Short mmCIF file of C-alpha atoms in Angstrom, two decimals:
data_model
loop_
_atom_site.label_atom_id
_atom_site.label_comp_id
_atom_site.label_asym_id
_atom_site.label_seq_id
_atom_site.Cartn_x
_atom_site.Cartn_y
_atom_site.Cartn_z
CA UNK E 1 9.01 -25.17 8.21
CA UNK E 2 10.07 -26.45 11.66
CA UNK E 3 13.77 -25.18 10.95
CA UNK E 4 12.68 -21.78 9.55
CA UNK E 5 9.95 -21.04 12.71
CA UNK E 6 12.68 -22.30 15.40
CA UNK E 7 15.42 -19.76 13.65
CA UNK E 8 12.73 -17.11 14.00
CA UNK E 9 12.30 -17.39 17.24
CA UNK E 10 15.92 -18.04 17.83
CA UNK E 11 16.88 -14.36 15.71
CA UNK E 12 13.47 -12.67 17.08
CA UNK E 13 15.07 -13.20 20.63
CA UNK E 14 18.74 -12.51 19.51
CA UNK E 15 17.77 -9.59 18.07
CA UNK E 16 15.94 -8.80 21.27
CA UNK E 17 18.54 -9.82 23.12
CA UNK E 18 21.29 -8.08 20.94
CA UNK E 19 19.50 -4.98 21.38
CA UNK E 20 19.16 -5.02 25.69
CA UNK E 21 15.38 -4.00 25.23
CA UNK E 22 13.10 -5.78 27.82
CA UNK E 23 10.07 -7.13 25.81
CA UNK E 24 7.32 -5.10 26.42
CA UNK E 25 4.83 -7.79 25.37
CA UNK E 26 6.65 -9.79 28.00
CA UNK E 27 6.99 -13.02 25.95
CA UNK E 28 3.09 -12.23 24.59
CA UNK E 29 2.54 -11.57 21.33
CA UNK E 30 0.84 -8.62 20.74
CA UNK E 31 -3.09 -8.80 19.61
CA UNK E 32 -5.19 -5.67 19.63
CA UNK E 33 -4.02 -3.24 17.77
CA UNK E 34 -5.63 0.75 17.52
CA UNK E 35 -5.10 2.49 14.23
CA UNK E 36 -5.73 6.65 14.24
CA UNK E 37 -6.98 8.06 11.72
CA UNK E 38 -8.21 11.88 10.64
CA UNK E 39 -9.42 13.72 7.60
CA UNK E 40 -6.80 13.43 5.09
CA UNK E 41 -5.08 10.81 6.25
CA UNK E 42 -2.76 9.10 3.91
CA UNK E 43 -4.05 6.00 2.73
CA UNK E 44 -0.78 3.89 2.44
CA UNK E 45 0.03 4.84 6.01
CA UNK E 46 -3.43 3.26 6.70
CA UNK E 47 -3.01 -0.17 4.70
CA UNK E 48 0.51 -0.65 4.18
CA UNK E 49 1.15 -1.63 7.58
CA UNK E 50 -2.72 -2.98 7.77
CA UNK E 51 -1.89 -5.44 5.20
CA UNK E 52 0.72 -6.98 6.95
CA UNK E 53 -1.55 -7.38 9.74
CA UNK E 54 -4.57 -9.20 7.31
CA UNK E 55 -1.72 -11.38 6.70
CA UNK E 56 -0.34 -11.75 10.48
CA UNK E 57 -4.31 -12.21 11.35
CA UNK E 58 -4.37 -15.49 9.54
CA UNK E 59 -1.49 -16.81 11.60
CA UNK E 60 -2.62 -15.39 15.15
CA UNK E 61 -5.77 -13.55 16.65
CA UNK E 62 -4.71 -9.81 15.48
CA UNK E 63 -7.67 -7.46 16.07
CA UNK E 64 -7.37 -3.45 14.85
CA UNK E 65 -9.76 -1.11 16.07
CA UNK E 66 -10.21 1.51 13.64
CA UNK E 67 -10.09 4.95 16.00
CA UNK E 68 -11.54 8.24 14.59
CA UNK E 69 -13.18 11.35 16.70
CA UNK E 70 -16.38 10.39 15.79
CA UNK E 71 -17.68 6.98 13.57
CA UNK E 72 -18.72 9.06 10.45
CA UNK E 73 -16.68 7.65 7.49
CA UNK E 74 -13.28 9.69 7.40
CA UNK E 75 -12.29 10.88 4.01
CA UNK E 76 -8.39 10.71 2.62
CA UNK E 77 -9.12 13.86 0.60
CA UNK E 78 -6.61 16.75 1.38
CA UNK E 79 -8.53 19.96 2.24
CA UNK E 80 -6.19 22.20 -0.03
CA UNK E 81 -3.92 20.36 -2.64
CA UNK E 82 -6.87 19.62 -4.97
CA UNK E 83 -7.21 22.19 -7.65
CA UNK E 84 -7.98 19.89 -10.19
CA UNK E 85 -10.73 18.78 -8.89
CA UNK E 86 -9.89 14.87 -9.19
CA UNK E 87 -11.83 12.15 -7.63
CA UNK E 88 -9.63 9.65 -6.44
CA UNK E 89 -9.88 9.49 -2.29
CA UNK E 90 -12.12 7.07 -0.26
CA UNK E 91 -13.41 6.71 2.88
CA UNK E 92 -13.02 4.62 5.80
CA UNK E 93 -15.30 4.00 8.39
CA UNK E 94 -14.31 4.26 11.82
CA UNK E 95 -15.00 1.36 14.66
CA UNK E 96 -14.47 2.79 17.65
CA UNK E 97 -13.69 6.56 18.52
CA UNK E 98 -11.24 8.01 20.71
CA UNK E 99 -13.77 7.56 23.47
CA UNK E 100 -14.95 4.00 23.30
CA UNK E 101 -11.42 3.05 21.84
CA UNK E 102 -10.89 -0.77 23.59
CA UNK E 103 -7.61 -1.41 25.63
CA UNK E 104 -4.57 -1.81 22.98
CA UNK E 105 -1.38 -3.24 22.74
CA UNK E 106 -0.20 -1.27 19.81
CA UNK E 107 -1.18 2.00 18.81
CA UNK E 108 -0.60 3.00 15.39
CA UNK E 109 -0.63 7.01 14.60
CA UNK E 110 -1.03 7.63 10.73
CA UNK E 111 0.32 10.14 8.51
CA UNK E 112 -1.29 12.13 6.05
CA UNK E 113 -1.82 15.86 5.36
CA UNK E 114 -4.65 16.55 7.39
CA UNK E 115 -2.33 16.15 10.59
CA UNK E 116 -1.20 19.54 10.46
CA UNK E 117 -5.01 20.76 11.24
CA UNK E 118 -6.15 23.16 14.10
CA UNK E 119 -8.86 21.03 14.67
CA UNK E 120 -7.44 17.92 15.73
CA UNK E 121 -7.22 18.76 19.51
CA UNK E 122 -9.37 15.75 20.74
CA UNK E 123 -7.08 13.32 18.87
CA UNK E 124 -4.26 14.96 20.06
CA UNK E 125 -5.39 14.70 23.88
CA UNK E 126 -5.89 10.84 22.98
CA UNK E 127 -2.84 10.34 21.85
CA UNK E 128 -1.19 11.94 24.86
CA UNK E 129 -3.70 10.39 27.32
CA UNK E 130 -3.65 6.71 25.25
CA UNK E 131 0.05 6.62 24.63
CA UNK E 132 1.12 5.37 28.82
CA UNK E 133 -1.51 2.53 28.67
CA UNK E 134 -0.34 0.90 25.27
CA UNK E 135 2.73 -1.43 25.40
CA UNK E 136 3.70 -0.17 22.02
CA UNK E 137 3.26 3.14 20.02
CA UNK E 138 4.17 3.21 16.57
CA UNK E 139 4.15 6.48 14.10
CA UNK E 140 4.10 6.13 10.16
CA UNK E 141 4.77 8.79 7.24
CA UNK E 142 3.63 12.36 9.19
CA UNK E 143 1.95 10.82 12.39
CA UNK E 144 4.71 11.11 14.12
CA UNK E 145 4.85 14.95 13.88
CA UNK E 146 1.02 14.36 15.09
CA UNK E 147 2.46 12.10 18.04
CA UNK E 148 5.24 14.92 19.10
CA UNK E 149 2.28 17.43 19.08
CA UNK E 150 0.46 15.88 21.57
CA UNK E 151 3.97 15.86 23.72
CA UNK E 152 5.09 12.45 23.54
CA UNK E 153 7.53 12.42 21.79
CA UNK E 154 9.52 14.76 23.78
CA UNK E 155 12.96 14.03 25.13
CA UNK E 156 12.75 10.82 22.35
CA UNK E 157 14.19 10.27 19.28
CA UNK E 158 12.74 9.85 15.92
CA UNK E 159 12.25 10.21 11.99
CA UNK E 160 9.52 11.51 9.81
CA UNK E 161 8.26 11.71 5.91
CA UNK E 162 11.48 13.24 4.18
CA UNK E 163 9.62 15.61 2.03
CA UNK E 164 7.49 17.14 4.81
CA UNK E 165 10.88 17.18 6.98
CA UNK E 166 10.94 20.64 7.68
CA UNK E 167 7.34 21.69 8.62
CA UNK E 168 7.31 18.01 10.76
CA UNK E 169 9.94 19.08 12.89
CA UNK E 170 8.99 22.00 14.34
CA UNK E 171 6.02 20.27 15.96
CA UNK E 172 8.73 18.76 17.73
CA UNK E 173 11.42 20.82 19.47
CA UNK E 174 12.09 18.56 22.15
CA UNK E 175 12.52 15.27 20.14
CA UNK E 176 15.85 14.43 18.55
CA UNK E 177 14.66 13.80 14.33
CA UNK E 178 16.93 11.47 12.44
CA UNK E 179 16.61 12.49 9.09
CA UNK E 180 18.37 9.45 7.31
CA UNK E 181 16.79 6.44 8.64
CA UNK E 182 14.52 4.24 6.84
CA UNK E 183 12.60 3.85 10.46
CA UNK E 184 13.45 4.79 14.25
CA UNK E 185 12.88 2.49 17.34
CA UNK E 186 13.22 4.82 20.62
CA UNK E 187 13.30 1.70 23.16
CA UNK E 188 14.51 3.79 26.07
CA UNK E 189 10.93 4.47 27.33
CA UNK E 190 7.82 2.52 28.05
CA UNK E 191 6.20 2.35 25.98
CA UNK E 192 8.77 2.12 23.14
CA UNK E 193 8.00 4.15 20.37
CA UNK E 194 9.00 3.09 16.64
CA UNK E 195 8.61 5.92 13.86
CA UNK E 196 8.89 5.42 10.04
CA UNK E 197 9.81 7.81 7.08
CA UNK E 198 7.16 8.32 4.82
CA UNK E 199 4.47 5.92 3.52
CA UNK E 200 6.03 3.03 2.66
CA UNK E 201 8.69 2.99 4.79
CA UNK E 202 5.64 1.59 7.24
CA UNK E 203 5.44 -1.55 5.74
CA UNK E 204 9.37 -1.89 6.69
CA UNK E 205 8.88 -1.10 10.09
CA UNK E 206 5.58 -3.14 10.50
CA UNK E 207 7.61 -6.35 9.03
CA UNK E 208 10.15 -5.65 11.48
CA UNK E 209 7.63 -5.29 13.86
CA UNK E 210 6.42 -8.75 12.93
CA UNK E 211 10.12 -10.53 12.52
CA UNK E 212 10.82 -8.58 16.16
CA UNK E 213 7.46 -9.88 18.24
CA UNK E 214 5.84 -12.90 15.87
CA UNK E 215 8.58 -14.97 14.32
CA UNK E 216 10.80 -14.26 10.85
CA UNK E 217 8.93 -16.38 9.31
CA UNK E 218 5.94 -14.77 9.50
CA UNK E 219 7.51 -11.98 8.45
CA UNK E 220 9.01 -13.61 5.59
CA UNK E 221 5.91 -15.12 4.27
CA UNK E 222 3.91 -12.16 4.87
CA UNK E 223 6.58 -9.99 2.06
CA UNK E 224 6.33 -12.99 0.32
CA UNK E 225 2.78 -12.89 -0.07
CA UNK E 226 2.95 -9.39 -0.81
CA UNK E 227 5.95 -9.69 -3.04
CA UNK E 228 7.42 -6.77 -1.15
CA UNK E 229 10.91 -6.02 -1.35
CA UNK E 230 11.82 -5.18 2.82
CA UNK E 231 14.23 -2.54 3.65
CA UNK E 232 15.61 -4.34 6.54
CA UNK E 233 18.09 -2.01 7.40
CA UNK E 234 16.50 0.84 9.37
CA UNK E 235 19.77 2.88 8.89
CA UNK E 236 19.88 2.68 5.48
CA UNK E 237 17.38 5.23 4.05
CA UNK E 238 17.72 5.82 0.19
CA UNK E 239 15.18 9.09 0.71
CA UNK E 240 17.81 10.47 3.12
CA UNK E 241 17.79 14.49 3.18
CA UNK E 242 21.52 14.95 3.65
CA UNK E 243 21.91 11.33 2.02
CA UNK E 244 21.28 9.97 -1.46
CA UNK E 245 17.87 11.19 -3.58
CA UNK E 246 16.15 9.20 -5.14
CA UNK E 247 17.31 9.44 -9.00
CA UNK E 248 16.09 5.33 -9.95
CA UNK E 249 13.21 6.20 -12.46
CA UNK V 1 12.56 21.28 -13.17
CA UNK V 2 12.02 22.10 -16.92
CA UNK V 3 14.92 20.16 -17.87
CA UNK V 4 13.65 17.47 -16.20
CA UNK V 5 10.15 17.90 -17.54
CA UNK V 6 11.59 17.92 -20.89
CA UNK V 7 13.57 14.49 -20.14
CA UNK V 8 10.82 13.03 -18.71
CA UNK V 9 8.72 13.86 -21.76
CA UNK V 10 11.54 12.88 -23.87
CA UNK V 11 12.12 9.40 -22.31
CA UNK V 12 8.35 8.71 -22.10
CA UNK V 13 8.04 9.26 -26.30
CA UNK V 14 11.17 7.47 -26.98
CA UNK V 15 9.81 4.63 -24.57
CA UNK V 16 6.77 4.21 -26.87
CA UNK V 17 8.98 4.84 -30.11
CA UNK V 18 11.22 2.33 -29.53
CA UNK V 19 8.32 0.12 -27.89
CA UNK V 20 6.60 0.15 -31.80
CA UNK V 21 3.93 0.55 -29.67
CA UNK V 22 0.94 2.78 -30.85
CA UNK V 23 -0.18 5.06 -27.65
CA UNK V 24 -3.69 3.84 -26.83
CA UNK V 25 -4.45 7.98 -25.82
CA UNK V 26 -3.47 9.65 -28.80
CA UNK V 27 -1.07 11.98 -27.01
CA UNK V 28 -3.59 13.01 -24.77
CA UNK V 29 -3.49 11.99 -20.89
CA UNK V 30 -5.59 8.82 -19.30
CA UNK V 31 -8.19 11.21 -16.92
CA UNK V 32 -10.94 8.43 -16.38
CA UNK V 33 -9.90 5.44 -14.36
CA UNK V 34 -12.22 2.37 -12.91
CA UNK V 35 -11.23 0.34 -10.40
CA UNK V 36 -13.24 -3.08 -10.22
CA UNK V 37 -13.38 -4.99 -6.94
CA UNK V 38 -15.42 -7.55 -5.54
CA UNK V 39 -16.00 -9.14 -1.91
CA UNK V 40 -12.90 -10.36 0.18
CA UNK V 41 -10.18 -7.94 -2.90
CA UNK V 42 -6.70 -7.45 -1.06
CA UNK V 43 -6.35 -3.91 0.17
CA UNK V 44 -3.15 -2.99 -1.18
CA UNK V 45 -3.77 -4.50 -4.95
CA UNK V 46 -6.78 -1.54 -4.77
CA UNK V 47 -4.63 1.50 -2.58
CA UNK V 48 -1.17 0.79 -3.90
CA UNK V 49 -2.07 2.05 -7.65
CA UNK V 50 -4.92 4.30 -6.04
CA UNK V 51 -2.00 6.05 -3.92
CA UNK V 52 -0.47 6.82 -7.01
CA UNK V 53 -3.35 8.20 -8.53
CA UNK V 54 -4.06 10.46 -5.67
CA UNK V 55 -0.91 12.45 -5.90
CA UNK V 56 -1.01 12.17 -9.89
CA UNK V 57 -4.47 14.00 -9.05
CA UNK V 58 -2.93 16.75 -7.32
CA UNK V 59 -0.99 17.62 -11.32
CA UNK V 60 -3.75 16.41 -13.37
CA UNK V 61 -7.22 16.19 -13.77
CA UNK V 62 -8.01 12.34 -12.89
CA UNK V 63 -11.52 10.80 -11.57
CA UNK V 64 -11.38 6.86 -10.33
CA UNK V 65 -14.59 5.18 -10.39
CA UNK V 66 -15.21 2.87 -7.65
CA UNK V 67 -16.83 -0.20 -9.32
CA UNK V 68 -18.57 -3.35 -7.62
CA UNK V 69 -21.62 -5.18 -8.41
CA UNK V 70 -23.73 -3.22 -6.06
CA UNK V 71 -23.30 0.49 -4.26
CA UNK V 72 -23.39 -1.74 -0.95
CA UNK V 73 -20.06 -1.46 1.06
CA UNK V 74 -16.89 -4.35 -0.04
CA UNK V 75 -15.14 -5.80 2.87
CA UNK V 76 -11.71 -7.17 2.20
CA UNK V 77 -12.43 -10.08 4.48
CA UNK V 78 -11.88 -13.49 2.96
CA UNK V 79 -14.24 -15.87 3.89
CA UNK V 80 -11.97 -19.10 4.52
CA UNK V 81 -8.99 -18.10 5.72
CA UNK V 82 -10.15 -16.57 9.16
CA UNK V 83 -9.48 -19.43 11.44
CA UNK V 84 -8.30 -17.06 14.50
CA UNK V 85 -11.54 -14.94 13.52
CA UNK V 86 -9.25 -11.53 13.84
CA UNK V 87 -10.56 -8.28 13.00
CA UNK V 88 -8.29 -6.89 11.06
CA UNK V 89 -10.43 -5.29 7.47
CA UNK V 90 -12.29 -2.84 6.45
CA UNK V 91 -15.17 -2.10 3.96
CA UNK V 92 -14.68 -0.20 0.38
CA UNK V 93 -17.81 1.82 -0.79
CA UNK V 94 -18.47 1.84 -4.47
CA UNK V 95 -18.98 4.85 -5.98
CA UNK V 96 -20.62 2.89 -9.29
CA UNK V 97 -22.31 -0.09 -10.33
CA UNK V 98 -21.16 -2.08 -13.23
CA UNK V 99 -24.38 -1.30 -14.38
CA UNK V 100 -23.80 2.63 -13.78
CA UNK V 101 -19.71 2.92 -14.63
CA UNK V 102 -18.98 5.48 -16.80
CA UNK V 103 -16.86 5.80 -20.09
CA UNK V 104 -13.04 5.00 -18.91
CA UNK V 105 -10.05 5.55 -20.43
CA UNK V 106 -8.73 2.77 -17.74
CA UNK V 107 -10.08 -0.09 -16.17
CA UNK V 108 -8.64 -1.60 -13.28
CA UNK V 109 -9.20 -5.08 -12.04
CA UNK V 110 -7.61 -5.86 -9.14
CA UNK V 111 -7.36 -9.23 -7.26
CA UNK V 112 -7.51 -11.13 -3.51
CA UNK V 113 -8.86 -14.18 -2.58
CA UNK V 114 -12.56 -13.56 -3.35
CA UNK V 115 -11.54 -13.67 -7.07
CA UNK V 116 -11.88 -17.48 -7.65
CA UNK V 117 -15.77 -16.72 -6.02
CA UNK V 118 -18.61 -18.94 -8.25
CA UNK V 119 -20.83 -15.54 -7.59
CA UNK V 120 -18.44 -13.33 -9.57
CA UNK V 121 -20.64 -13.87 -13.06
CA UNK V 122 -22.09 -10.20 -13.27
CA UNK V 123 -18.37 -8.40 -12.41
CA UNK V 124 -16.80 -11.12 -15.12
CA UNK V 125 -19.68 -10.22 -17.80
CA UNK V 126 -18.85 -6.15 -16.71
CA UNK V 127 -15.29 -7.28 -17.62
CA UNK V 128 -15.61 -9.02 -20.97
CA UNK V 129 -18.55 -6.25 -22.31
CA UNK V 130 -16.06 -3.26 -20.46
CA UNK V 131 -12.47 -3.98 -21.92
CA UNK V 132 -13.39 -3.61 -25.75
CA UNK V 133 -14.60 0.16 -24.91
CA UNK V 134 -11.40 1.19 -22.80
CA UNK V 135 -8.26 2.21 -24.03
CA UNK V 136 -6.35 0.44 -21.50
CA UNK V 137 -6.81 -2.58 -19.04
CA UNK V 138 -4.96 -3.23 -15.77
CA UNK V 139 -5.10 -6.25 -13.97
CA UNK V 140 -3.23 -6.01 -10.67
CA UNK V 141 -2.09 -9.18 -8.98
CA UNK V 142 -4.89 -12.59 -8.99
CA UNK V 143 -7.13 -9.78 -11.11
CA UNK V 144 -5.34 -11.25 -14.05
CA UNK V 145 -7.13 -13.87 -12.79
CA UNK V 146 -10.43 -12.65 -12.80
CA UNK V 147 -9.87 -11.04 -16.43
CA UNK V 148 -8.98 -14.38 -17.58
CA UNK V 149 -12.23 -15.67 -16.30
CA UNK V 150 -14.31 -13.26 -18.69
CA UNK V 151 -11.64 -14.37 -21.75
CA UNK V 152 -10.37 -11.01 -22.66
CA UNK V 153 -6.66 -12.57 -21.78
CA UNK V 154 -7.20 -15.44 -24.43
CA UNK V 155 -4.22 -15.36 -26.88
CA UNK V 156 -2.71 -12.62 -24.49
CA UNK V 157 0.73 -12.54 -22.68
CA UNK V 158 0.40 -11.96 -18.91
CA UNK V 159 1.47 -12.64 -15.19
CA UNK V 160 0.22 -12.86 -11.98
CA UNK V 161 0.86 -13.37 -8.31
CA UNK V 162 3.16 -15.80 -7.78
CA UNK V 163 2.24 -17.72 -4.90
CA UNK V 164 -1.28 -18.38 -6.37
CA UNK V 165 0.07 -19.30 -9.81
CA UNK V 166 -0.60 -22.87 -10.22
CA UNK V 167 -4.29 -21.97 -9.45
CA UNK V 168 -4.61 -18.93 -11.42
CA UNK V 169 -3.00 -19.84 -14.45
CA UNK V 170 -6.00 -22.82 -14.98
CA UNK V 171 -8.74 -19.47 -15.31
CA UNK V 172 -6.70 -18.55 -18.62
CA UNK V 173 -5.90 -22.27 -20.44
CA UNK V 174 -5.26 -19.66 -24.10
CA UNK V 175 -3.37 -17.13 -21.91
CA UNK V 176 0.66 -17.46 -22.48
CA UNK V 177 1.32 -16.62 -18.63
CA UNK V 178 4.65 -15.60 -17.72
CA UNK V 179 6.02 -16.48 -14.71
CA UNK V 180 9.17 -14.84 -14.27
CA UNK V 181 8.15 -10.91 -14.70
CA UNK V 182 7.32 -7.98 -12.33
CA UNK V 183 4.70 -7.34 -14.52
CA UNK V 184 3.80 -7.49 -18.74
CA UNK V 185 2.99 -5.07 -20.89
CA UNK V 186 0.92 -6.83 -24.03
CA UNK V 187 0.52 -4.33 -26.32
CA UNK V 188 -0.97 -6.36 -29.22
CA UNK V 189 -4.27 -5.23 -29.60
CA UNK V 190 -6.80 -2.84 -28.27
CA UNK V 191 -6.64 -1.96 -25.83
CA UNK V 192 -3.23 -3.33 -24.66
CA UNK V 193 -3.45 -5.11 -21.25
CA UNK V 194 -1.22 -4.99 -18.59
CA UNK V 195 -0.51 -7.39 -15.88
CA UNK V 196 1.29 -6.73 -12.48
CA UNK V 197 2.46 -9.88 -10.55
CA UNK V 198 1.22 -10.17 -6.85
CA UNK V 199 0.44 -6.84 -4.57
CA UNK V 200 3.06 -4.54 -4.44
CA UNK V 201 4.28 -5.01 -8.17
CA UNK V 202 1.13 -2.77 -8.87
CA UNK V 203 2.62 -0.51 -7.52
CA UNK V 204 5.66 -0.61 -10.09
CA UNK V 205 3.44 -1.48 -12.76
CA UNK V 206 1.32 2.30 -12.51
CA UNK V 207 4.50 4.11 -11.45
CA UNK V 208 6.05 2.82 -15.23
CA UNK V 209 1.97 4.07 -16.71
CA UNK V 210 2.64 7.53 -15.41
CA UNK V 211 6.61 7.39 -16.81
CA UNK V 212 5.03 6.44 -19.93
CA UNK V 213 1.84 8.23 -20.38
CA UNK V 214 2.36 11.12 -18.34
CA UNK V 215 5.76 11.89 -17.74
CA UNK V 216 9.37 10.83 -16.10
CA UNK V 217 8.86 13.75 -13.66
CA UNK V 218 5.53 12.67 -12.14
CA UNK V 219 6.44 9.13 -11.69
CA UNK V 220 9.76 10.15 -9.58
CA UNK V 221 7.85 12.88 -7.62
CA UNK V 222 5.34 9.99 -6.88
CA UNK V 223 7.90 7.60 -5.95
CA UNK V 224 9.73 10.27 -3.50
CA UNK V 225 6.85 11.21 -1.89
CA UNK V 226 5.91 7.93 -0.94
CA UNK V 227 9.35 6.98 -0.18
CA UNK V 228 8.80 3.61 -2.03
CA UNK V 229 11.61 2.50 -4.29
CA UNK V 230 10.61 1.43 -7.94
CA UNK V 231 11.48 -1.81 -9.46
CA UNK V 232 11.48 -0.06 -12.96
CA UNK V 233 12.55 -3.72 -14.84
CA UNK V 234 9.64 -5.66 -15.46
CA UNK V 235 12.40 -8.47 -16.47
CA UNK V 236 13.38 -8.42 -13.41
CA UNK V 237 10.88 -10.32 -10.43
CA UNK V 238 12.11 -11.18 -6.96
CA UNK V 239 9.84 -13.49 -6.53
CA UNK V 240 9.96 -15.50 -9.68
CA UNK V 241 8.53 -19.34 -9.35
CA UNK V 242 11.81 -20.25 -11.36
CA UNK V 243 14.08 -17.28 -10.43
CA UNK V 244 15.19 -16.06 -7.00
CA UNK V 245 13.03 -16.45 -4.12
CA UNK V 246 13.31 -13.95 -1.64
CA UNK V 247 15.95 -14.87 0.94
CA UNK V 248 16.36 -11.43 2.37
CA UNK V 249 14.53 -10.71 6.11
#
């Protein structure tokens, strides 16, 4: 256990090292963490990456603030892709909203279909307004097509839900989207600003996340405990448009 | 498209042929699911198969009760293992009682840490009176735990999460656990029980229940447009206790 924790520090700072990115936790690791939410979010977006931090949370002080426009209970219920009528979306309760949301190191933007509302212009405006005073952004699935509408993601580069690719990218023009990566770090801003593919490509990012800032053996341990097979290699994206499809059934 | 409709139909009825396996649904399609939890569940063991239900809701009709012992909010939280007291879970709201579930073609029973809980004797009763009138059971990760605990596993093959398996294993003493499988299908008797090991593996385990009892097609479109890549060989576990353990970070 001693061996495997001083390796992960040892690779954690090679990597960070390898990659000439200044820490922006400056040697801290990260605690409070904001995850944004709206009506028809997607709700692997939401606890995939959560997950790993119920896990992380028993190994340091991790707190999330839940961030919604208002605290009624959001649903994940699309407004327009149900015409069957099935019951099978939840709700989660917000903890803060985007007014009272606390000081954060991270800030996690979610996917989902409801990101392509009209009526999302208060999140938006938090996003843009929230996004200099983190240390960290991070987009999963569709939020970061909600990120690039509120502007920040302009002049960076990034990746988005393969499926939605099209419709994404036009929200934005100014970002460069790289369509066959499992996940995207843009370190060449503060704060840096890591985007995933869709859905469960956020679990891959938030363990990297985890082997990058924590140690890789937290990391480890925490796909362990979820007997999750990582991508590790952000490049390497087997939902790739102009790469392979997915034909494994 | 209707090619591979056809295959997928095709594959799924030569799975069950060559299975000898009698289809619990009588050709028609699983529409009424229940998913059992209890205080301090694991988040993804509930939203990994309920992801997959919500877009198998968007191409058929399917309704997932939300079961506890009350209609009072769940929290994920464990109880004991909070030393750093982080904030880092949420609350589930059941839609049911397991005095008020309705009829269900499927009955989930997913796991977490609050499974081994002395206070669990109403959700284990709902569990041992519920199975005989379904026409499948799931038990996703420690659940096969808790379903051991009401006795409907006894003379059964199953598996469960691996890092809790010396613990879990003691709930089912006439259960033949397997300890080397993604998940197992026992098919025999009624209804036939599935297990999926720990967390993630649910995942794989409801992606192969749509291939079979719904169709090749929907369980690729699912897969794609969560960008998650199926293990599809249940022989085949990552994580075994007496296999491979996972070296890759």
């Amino acid at each position: 256990m001693g061996f495997l924790q001083s390796l992960g520090t040892y690779v954690s700072l090679l990597s960070l090292c390898s990659s000439g990115v200044a820490d922006p936790f400056n040697g801290t690791k990260p605690q409070s963490y904001g995850m944004l939410f709206f009506p028809a979010f997607d709700s692997i977006d939401v606890f995939g990456p959560l997950e790993i931090l119920q896990f992380l949370g028993y190994m340091h002080k991790i707190d999330v603030a839940f961030i919604a426009e208002t605290l009624d209970p959001v649903s994940s219920l699309p407004l327009t892709e149900n015409k069957f009528n099935s019951h099978t979306h939840t709700s989660l309760t917000p903890t803060h909203t985007i007014h009272t949301a606390p000081e954060l190191d991270v800030l996690i933007v979610v996917g989902g279909p409801g990101m392509r509302s009209n009526s999302l212009n208060a999140t938006i405006q938090f996003i843009k307004e929230k996004t200099p005073k983190v240390k960290q952004l991070i987009t999963v699935c569709t939020g970061s097509g909600l990120a690039a509408r509120s502007g920040v993601l302009d002049g960076k580069k990034a990746t988005t839900h393969k499926t939605s690719w099209p419709g994404i990218i036009k929200f934005g023009p100014n970002t460069t989207w790289l369509p066959d990566k499992r996940w995207v770090e843009d370190d060449s801003g503060s704060p840096p600003i890591w985007s995933s593919s869709g859905v469960s490509s956020g679990m891959d990012l938030m363990l990297h996340f985890v082997e990058t800032y924590y140690t890789l053996e937290n990391a480890t341990w925490i796909g362990k405990m979820m007997e999750y097979v990582r991508h590790t290699d952000p490049n390497d994206d087997p939902f790739a448009i102009n790469g392979t499809t997915l034909l494994r059934v």
